PDB file of C-alpha atoms and ligand atoms in Angstrom:
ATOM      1  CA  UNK A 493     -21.365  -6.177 -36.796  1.00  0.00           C
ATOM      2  CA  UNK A 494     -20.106  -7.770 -33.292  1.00  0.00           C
ATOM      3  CA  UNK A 495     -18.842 -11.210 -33.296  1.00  0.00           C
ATOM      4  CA  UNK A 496     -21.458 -12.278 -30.642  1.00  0.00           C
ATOM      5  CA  UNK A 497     -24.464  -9.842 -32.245  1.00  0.00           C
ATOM      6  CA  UNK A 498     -27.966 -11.789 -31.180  1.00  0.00           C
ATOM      7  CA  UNK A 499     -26.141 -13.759 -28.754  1.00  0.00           C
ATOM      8  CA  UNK A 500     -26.797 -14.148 -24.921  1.00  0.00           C
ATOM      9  CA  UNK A 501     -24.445 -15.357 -21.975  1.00  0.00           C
ATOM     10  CA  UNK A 502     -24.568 -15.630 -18.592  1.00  0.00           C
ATOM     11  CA  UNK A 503     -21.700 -15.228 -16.648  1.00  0.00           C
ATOM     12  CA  UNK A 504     -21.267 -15.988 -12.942  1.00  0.00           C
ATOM     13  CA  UNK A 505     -18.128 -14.752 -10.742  1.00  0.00           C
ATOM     14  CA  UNK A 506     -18.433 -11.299 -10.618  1.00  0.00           C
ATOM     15  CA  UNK A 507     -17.248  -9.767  -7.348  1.00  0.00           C
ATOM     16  CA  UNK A 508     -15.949  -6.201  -8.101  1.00  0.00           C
ATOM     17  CA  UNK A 509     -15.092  -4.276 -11.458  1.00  0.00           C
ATOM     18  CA  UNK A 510     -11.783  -5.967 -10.762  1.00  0.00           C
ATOM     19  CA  UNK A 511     -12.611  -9.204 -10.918  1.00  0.00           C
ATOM     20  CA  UNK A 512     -11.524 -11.612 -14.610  1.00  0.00           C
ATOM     21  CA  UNK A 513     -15.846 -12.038 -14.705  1.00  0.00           C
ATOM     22  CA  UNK A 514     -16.052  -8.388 -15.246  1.00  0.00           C
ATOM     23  CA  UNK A 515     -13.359  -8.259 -18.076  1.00  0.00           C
ATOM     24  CA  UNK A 516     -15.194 -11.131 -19.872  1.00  0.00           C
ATOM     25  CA  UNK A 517     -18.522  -9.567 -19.480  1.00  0.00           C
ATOM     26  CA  UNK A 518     -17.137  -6.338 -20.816  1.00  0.00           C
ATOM     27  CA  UNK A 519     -15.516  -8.103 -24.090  1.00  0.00           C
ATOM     28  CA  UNK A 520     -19.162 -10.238 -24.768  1.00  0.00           C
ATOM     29  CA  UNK A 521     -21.429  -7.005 -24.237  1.00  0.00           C
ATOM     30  CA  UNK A 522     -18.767  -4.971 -26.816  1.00  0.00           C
ATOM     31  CA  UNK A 523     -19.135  -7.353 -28.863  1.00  0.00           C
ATOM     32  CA  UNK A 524     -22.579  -7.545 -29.409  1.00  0.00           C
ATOM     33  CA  UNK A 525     -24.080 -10.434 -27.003  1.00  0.00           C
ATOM     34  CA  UNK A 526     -26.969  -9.649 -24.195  1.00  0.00           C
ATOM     35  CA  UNK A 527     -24.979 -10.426 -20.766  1.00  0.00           C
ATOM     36  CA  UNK A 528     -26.359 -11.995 -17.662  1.00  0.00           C
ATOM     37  CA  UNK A 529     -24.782 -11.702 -14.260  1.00  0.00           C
ATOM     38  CA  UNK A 530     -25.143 -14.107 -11.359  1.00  0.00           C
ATOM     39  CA  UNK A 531     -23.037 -14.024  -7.792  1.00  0.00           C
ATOM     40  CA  UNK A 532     -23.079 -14.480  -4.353  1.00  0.00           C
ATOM     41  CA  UNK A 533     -26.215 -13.298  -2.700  1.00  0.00           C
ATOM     42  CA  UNK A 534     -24.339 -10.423  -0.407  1.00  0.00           C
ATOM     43  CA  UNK A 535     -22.550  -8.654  -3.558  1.00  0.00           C
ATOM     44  CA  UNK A 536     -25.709  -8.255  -5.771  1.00  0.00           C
ATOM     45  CA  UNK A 537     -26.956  -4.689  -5.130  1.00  0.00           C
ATOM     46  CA  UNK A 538     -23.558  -2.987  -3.708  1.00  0.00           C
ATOM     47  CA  UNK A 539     -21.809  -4.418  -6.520  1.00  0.00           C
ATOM     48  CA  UNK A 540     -23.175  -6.478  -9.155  1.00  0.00           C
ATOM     49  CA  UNK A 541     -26.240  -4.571 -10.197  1.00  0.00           C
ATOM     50  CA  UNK A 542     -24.720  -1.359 -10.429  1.00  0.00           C
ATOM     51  CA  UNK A 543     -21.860  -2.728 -12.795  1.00  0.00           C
ATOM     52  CA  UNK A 544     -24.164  -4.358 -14.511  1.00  0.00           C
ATOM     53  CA  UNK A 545     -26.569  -1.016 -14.804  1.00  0.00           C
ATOM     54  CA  UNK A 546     -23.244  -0.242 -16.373  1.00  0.00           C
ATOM     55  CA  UNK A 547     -23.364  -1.830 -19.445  1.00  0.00           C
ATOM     56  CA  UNK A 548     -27.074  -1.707 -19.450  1.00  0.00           C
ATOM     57  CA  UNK A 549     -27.722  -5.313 -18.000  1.00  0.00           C
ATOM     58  CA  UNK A 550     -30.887  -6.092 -15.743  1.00  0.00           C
ATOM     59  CA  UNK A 551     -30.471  -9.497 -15.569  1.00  0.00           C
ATOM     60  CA  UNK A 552     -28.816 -10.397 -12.072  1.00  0.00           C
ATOM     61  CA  UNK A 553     -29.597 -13.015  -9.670  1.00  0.00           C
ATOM     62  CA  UNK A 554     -28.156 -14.447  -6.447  1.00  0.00           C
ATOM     63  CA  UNK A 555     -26.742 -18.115  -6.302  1.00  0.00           C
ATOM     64  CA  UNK A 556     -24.067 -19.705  -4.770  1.00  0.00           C
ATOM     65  CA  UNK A 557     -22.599 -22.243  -6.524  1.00  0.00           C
ATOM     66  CA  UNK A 558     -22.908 -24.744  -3.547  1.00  0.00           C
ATOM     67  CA  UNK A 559     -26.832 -25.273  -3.925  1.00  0.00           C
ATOM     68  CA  UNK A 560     -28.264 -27.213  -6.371  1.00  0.00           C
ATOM     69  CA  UNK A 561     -31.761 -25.671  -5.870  1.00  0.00           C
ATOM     70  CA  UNK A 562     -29.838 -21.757  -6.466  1.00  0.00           C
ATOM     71  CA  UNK A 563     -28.288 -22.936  -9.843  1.00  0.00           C
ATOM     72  CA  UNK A 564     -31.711 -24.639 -10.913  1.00  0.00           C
ATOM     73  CA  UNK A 565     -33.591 -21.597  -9.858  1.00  0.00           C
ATOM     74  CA  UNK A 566     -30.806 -18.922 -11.977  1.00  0.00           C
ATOM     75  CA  UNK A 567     -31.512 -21.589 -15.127  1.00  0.00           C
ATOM     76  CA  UNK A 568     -35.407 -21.013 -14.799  1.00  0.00           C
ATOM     77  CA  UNK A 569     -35.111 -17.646 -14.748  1.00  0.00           C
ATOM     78  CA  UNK A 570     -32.949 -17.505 -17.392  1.00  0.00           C
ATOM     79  CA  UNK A 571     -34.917 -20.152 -19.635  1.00  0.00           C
ATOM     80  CA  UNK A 572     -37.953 -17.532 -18.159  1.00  0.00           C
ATOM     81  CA  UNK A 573     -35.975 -14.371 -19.632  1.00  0.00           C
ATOM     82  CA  UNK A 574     -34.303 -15.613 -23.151  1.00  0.00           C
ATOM     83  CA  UNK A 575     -35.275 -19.264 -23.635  1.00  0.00           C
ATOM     84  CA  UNK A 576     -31.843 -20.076 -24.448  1.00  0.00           C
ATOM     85  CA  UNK A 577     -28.398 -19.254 -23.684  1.00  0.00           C
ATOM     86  CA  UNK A 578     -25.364 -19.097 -25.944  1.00  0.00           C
ATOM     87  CA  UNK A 579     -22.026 -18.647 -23.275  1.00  0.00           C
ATOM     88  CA  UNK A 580     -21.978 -19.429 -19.952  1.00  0.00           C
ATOM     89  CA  UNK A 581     -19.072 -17.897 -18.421  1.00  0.00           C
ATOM     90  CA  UNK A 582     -17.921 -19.899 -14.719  1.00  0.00           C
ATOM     91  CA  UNK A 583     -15.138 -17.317 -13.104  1.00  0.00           C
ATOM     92  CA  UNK A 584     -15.374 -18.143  -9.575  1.00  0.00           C
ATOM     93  CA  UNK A 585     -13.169 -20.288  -7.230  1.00  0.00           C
ATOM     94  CA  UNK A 586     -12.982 -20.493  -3.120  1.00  0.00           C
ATOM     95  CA  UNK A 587     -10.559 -22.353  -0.465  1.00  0.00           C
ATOM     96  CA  UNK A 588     -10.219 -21.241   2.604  1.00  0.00           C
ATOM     97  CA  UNK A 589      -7.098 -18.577   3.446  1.00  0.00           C
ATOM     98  CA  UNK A 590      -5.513 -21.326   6.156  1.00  0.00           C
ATOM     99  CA  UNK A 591      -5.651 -23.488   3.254  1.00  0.00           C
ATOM    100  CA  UNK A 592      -3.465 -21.464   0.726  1.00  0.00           C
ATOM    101  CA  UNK A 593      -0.811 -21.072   3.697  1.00  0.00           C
ATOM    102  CA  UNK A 594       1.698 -23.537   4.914  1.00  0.00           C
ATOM    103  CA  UNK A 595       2.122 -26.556   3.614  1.00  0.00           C
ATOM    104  CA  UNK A 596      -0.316 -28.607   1.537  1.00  0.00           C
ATOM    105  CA  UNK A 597       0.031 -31.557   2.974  1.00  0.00           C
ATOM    106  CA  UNK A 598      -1.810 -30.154   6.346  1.00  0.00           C
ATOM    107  CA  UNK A 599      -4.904 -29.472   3.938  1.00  0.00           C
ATOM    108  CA  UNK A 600      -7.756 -30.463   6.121  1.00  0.00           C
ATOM    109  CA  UNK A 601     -11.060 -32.934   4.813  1.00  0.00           C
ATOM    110  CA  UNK A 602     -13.282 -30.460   5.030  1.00  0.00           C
ATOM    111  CA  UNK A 603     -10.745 -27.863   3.046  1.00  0.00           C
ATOM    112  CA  UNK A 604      -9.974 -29.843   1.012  1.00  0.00           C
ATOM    113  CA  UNK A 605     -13.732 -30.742  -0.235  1.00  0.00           C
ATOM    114  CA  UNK A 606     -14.793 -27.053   0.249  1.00  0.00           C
ATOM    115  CA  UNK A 607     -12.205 -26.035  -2.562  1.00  0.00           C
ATOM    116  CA  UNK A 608     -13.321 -28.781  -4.837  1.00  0.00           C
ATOM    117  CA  UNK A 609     -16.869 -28.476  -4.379  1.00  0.00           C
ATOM    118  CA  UNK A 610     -16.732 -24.693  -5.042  1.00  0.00           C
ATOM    119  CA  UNK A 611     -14.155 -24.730  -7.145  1.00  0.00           C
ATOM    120  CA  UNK A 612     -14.575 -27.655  -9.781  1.00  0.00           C
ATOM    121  CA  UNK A 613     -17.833 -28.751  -9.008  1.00  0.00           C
ATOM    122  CA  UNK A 614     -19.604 -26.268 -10.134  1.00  0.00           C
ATOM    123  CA  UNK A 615     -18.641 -25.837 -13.592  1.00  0.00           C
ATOM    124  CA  UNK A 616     -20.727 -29.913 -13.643  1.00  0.00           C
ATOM    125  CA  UNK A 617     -23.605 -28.708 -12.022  1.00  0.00           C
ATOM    126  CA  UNK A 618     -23.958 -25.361 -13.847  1.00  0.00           C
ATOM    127  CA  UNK A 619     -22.849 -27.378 -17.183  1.00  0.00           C
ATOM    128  CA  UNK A 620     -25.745 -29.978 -16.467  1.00  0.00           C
ATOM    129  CA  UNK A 621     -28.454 -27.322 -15.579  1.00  0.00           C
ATOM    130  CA  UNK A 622     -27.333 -25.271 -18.438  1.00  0.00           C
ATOM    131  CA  UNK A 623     -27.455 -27.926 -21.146  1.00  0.00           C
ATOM    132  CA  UNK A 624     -31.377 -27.795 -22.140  1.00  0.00           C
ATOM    133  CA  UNK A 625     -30.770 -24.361 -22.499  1.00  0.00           C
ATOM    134  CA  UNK A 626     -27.789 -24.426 -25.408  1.00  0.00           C
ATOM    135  CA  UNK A 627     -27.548 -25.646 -29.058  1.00  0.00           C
ATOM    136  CA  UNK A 628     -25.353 -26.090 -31.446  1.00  0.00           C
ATOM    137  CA  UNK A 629     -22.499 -23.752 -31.464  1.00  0.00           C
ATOM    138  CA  UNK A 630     -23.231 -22.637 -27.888  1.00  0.00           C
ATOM    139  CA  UNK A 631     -20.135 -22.530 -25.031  1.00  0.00           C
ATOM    140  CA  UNK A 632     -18.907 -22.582 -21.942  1.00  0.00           C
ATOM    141  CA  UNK A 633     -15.771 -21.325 -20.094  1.00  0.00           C
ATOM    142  CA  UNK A 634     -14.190 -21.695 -16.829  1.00  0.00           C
ATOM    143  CA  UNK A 635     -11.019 -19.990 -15.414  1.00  0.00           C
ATOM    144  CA  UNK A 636      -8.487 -21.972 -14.607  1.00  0.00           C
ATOM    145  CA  UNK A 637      -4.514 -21.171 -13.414  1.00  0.00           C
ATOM    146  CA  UNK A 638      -0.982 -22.606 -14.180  1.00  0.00           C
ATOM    147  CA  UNK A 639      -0.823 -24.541 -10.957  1.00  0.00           C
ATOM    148  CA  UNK A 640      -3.509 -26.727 -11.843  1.00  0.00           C
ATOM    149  CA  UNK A 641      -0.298 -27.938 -13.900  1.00  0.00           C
ATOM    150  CA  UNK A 642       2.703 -27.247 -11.404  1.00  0.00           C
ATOM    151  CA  UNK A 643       3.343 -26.676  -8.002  1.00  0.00           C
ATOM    152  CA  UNK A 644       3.192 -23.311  -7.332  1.00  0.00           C
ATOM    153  CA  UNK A 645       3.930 -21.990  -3.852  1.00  0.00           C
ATOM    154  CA  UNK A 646       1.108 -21.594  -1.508  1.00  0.00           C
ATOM    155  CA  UNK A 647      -1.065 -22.441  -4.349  1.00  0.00           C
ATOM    156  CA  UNK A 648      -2.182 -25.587  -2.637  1.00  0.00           C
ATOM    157  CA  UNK A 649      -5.594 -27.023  -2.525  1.00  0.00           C
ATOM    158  CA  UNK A 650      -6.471 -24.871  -5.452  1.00  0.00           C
ATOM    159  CA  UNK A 651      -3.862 -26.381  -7.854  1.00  0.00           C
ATOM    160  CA  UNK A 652      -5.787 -29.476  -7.041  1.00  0.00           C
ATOM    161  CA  UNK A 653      -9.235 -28.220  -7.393  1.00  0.00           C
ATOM    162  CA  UNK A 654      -7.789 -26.345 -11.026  1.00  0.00           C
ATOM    163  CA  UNK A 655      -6.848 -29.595 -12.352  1.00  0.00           C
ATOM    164  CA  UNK A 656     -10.108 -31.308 -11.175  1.00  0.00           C
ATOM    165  CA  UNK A 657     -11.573 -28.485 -12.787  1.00  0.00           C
ATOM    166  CA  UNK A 658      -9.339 -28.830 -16.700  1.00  0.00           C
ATOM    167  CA  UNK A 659     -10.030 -32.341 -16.126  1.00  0.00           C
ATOM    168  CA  UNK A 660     -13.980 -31.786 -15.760  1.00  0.00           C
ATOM    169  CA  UNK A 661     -13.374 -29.448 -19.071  1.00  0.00           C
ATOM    170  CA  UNK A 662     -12.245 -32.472 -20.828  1.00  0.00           C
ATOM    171  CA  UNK A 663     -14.750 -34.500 -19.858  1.00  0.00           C
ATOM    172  CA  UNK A 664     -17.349 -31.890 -20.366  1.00  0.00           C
ATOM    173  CA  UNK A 665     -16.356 -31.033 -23.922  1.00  0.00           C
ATOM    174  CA  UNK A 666     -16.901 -34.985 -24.429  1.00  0.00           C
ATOM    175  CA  UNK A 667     -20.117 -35.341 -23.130  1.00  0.00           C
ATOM    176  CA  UNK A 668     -21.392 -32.079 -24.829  1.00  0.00           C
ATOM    177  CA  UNK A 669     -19.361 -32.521 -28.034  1.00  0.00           C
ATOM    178  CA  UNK A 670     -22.405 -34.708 -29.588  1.00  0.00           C
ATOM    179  CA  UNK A 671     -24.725 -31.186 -28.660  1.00  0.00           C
ATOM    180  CA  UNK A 672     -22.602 -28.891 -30.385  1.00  0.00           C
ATOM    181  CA  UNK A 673     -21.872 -27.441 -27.472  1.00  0.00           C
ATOM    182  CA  UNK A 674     -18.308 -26.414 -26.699  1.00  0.00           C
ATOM    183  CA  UNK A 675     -15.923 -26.765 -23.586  1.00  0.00           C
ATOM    184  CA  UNK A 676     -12.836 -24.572 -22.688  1.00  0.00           C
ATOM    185  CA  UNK A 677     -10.599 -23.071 -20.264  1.00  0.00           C
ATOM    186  CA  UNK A 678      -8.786 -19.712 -19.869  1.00  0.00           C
ATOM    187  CA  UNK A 679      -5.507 -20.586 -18.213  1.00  0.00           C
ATOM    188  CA  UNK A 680      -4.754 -16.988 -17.327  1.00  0.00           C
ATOM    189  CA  UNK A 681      -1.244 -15.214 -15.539  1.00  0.00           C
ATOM    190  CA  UNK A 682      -1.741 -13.634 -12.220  1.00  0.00           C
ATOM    191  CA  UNK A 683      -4.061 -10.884 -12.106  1.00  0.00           C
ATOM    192  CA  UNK A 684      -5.107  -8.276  -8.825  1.00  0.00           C
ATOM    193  CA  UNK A 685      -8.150  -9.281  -7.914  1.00  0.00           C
ATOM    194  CA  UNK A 686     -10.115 -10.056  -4.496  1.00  0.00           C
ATOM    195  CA  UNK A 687      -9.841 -14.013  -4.866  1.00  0.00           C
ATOM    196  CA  UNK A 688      -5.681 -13.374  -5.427  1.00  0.00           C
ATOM    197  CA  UNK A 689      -5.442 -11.661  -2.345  1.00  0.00           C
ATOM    198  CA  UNK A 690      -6.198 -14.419  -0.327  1.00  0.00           C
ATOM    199  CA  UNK A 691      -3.223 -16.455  -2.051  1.00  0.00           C
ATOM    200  CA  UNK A 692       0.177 -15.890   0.704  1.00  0.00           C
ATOM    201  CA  UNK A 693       2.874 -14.557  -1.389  1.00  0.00           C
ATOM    202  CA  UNK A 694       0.470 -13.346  -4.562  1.00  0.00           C
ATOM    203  CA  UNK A 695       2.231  -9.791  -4.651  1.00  0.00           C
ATOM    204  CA  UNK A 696       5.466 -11.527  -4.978  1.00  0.00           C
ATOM    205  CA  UNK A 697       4.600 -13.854  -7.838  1.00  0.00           C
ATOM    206  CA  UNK A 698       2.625 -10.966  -9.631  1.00  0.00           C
ATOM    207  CA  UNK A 699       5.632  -8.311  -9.137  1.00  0.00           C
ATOM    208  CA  UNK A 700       8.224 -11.033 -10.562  1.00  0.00           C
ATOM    209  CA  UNK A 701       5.565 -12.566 -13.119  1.00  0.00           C
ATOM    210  CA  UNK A 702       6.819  -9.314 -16.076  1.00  0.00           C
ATOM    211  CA  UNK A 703      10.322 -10.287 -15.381  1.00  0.00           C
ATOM    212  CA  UNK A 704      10.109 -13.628 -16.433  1.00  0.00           C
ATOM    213  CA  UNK A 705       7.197 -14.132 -18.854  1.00  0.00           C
ATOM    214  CA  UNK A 706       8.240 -13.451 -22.219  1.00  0.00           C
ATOM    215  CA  UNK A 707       6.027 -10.802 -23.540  1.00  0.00           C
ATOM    216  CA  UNK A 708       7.349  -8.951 -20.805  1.00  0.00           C
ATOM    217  CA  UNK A 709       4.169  -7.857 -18.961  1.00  0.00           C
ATOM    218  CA  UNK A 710       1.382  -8.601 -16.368  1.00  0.00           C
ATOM    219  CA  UNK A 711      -1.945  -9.736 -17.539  1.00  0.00           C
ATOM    220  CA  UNK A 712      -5.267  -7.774 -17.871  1.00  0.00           C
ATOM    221  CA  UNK A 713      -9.060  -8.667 -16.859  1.00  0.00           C
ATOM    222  CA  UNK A 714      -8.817  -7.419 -20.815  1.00  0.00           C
ATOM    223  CA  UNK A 715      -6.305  -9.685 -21.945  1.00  0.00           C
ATOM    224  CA  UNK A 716      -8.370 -12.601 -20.598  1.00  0.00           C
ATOM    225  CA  UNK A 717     -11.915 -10.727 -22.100  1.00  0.00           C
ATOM    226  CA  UNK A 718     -10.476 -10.682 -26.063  1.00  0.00           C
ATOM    227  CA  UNK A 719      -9.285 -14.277 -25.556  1.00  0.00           C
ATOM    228  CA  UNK A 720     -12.484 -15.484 -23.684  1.00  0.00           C
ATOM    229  CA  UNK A 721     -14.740 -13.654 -26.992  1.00  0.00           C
ATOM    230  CA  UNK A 722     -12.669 -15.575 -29.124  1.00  0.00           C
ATOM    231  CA  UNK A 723     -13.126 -18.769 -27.416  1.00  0.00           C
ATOM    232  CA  UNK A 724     -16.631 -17.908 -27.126  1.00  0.00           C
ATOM    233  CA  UNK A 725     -17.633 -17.151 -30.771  1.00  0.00           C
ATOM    234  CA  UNK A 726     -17.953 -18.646 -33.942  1.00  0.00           C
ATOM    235  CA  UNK A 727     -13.911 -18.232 -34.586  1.00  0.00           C
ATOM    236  CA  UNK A 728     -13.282 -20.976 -32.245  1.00  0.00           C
ATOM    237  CA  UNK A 729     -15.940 -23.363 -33.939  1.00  0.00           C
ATOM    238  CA  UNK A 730     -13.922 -26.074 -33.645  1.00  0.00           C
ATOM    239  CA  UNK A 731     -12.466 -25.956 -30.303  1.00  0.00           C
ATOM    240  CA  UNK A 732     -13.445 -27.742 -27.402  1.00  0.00           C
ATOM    241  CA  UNK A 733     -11.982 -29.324 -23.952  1.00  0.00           C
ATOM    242  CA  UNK A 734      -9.081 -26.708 -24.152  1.00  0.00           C
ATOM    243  CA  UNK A 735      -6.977 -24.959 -21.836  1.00  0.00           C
ATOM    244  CA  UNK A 736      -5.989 -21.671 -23.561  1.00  0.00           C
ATOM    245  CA  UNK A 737      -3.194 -19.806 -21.659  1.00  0.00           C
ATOM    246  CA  UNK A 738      -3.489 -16.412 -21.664  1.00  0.00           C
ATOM    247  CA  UNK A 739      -0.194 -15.329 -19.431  1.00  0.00           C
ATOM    248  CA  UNK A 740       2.087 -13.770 -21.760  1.00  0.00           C
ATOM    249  CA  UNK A 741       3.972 -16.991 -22.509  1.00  0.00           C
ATOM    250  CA  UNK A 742       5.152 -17.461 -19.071  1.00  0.00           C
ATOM    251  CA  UNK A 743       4.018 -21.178 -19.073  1.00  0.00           C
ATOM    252  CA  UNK A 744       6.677 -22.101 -21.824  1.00  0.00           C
ATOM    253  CA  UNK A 745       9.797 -20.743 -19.733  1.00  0.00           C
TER     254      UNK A 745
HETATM  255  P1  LIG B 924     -12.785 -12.534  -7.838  1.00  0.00           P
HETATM  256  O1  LIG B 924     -12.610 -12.518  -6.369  1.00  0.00           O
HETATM  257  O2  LIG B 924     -13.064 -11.252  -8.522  1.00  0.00           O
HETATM  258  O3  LIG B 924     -13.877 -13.603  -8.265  1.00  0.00           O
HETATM  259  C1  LIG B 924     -14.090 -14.808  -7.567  1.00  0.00           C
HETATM  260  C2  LIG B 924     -15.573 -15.003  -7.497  1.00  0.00           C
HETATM  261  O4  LIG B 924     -15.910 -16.289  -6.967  1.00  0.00           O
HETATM  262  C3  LIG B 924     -16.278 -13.961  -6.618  1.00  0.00           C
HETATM  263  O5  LIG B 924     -17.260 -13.280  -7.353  1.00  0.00           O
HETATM  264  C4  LIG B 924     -16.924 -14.824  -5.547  1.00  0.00           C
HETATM  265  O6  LIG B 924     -18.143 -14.303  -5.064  1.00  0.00           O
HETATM  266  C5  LIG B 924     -17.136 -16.110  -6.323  1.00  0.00           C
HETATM  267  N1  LIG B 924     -17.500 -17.216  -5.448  1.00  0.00           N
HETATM  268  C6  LIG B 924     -16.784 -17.751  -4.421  1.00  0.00           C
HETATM  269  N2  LIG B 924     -17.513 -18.721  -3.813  1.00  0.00           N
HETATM  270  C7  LIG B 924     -18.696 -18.797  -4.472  1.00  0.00           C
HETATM  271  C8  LIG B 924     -19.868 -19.579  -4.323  1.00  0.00           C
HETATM  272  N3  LIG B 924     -19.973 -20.516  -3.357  1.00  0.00           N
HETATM  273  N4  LIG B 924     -20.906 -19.388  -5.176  1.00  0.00           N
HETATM  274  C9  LIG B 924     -20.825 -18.463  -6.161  1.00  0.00           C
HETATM  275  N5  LIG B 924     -19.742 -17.693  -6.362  1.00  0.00           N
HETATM  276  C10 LIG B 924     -18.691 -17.860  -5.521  1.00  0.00           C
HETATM  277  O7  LIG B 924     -11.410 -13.168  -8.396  1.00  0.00           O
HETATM  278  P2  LIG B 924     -10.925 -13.600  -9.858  1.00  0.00           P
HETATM  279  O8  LIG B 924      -9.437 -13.648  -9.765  1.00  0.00           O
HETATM  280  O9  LIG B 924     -11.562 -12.767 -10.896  1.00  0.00           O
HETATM  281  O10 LIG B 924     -11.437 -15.101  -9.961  1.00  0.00           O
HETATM  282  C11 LIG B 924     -12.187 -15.586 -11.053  1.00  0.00           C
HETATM  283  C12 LIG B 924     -11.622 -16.932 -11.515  1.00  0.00           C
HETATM  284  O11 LIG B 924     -10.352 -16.712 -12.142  1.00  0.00           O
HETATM  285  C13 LIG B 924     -11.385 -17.932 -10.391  1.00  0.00           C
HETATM  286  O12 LIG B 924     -11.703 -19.231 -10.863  1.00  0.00           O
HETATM  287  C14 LIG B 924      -9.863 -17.835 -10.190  1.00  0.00           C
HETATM  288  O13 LIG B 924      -9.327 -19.011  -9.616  1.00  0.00           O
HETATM  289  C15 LIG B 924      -9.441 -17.669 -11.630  1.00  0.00           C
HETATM  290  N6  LIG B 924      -8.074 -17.186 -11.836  1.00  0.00           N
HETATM  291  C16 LIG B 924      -7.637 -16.050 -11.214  1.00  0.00           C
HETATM  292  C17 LIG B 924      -6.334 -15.616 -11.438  1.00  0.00           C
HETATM  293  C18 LIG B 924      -5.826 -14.374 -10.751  1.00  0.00           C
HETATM  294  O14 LIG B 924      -4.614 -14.207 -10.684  1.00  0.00           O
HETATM  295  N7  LIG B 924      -6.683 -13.491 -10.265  1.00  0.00           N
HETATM  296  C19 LIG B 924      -5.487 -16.326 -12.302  1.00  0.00           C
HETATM  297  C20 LIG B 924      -5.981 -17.467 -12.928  1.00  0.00           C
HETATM  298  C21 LIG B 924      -7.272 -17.899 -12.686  1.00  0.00           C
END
């Protein structure tokens, strides 16, 4: 018996087989749950279907994020598909490179709202169009990173759109409570993926992250899957508008 057996979820931010979207996906379909992929219109058949083929998924469909009309259109095909949806998974952020170098305080207007709108946004209006899908005991979960919390070098405009975004998860989990439906955050420790290679300085903080953290080791997509199924499932019944750090213990030093 899986933990998630009968279950579906949909999860959006897969870009590669890299990517933290991919490791959550993996954990949900081992453990039992029908999985759903969504992404940006230009990765879907290089690299979303055929990871999804993977696993035995047909379920993927374009959207991006910034539309309204693409996240209502996913939901009806969705609703179309399964009538209901237990996880939705959000693993996608964006600023712009010129944006996550230099100084902060140079962050332009349109930067600025770019990151936020992608970034924290989203997890609202996928949250809202989700809703008439989910029930009691459904979740959702967004990916969030440490310098939501402090200021992390060249971490910028995203710090600001992560703790827009663990704010929105508190709010969320408040508004949603009354549904049953459930609210979290992976907090996770620097991982190699496409999205951390446009952060300036990323192989530094990943090379030093092991020598400081106190379990002594970088973090997996797989590390972040088996804490994300967790979150996810009926073991975490009573947890909601979290941020779960999954990073080894390096946010206590
Ligand atoms: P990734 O590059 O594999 O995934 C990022 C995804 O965001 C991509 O699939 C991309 O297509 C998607 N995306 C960007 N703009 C979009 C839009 N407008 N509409 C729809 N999708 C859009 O990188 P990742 O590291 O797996 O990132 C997943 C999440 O994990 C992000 O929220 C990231 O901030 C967070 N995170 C990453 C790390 C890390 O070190 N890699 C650490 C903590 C948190």
């Amino acid at each position: 018996m899986g933990l998630l057996d009968g279950k579906t979820a949909l999860v959006f931010g897969v870009a590669n087989d890299h990517s933290i979207a991919w490791g959550i996906a993996r954990a949900l379909n081992d453990a039992g749950a029908t999985v759903g992929f969504s992404s940006v219109e230009s990765l879907i058949e290089k690299r979303v279907r055929p990871l999804a083929a993977s696993i035995g998924a047909d379920f993927v469909e374009p959207c991006d994020v910034q539309s309204d009309d693409q996240i209502r259109d996913v939901m009806a095909k969705w609703r179309a598909r399964h009538g209901e949806l237990d996880v939705l998974v959000h693993a996608l952020a964006f600023a712009r490179r010129e944006d996550l170098d230099g100084d902060f305080i140079d962050t332009s207007r349109d930067g600025f709202s770019l990151a936020m709108d992608v970034s924290a946004y989203s997890l609202v209006a996928l949250a809202r169009e989700a809703r008439s899908l989910m029930h009691p005991g459904s979740s959702i979960l967004t990916l969030s990173y440490y310098g939501a919390e402090k200021v992390v070098a060249h971490y910028n405009v995203m710090g600001v759109a992560k703790a827009a975004l663990e704010a929105s998860v508190r709010y969320l989990a408040a508004d949603l409570g009354p549904d049953g439906i459930r609210v979290n955050a992976i907090s996770a420790g620097p991982i190699r993926t496409l999205a951390a290679a446009g952060i300036s300085g990323f192989k530094k903080l990943y090379g030093s992250f092991a020598e400081v953290a106190p379990l002594r080791a970088n973090i997996t997509p797989e590390d972040v899957g088996g804490t994300a199924l967790w979150l996810c499932s009926d073991l975490a019944s009573a947890v909601t508008g979290e941020v779960v750090y999954v990073d080894g213990g390096f946010n206590v030093m």
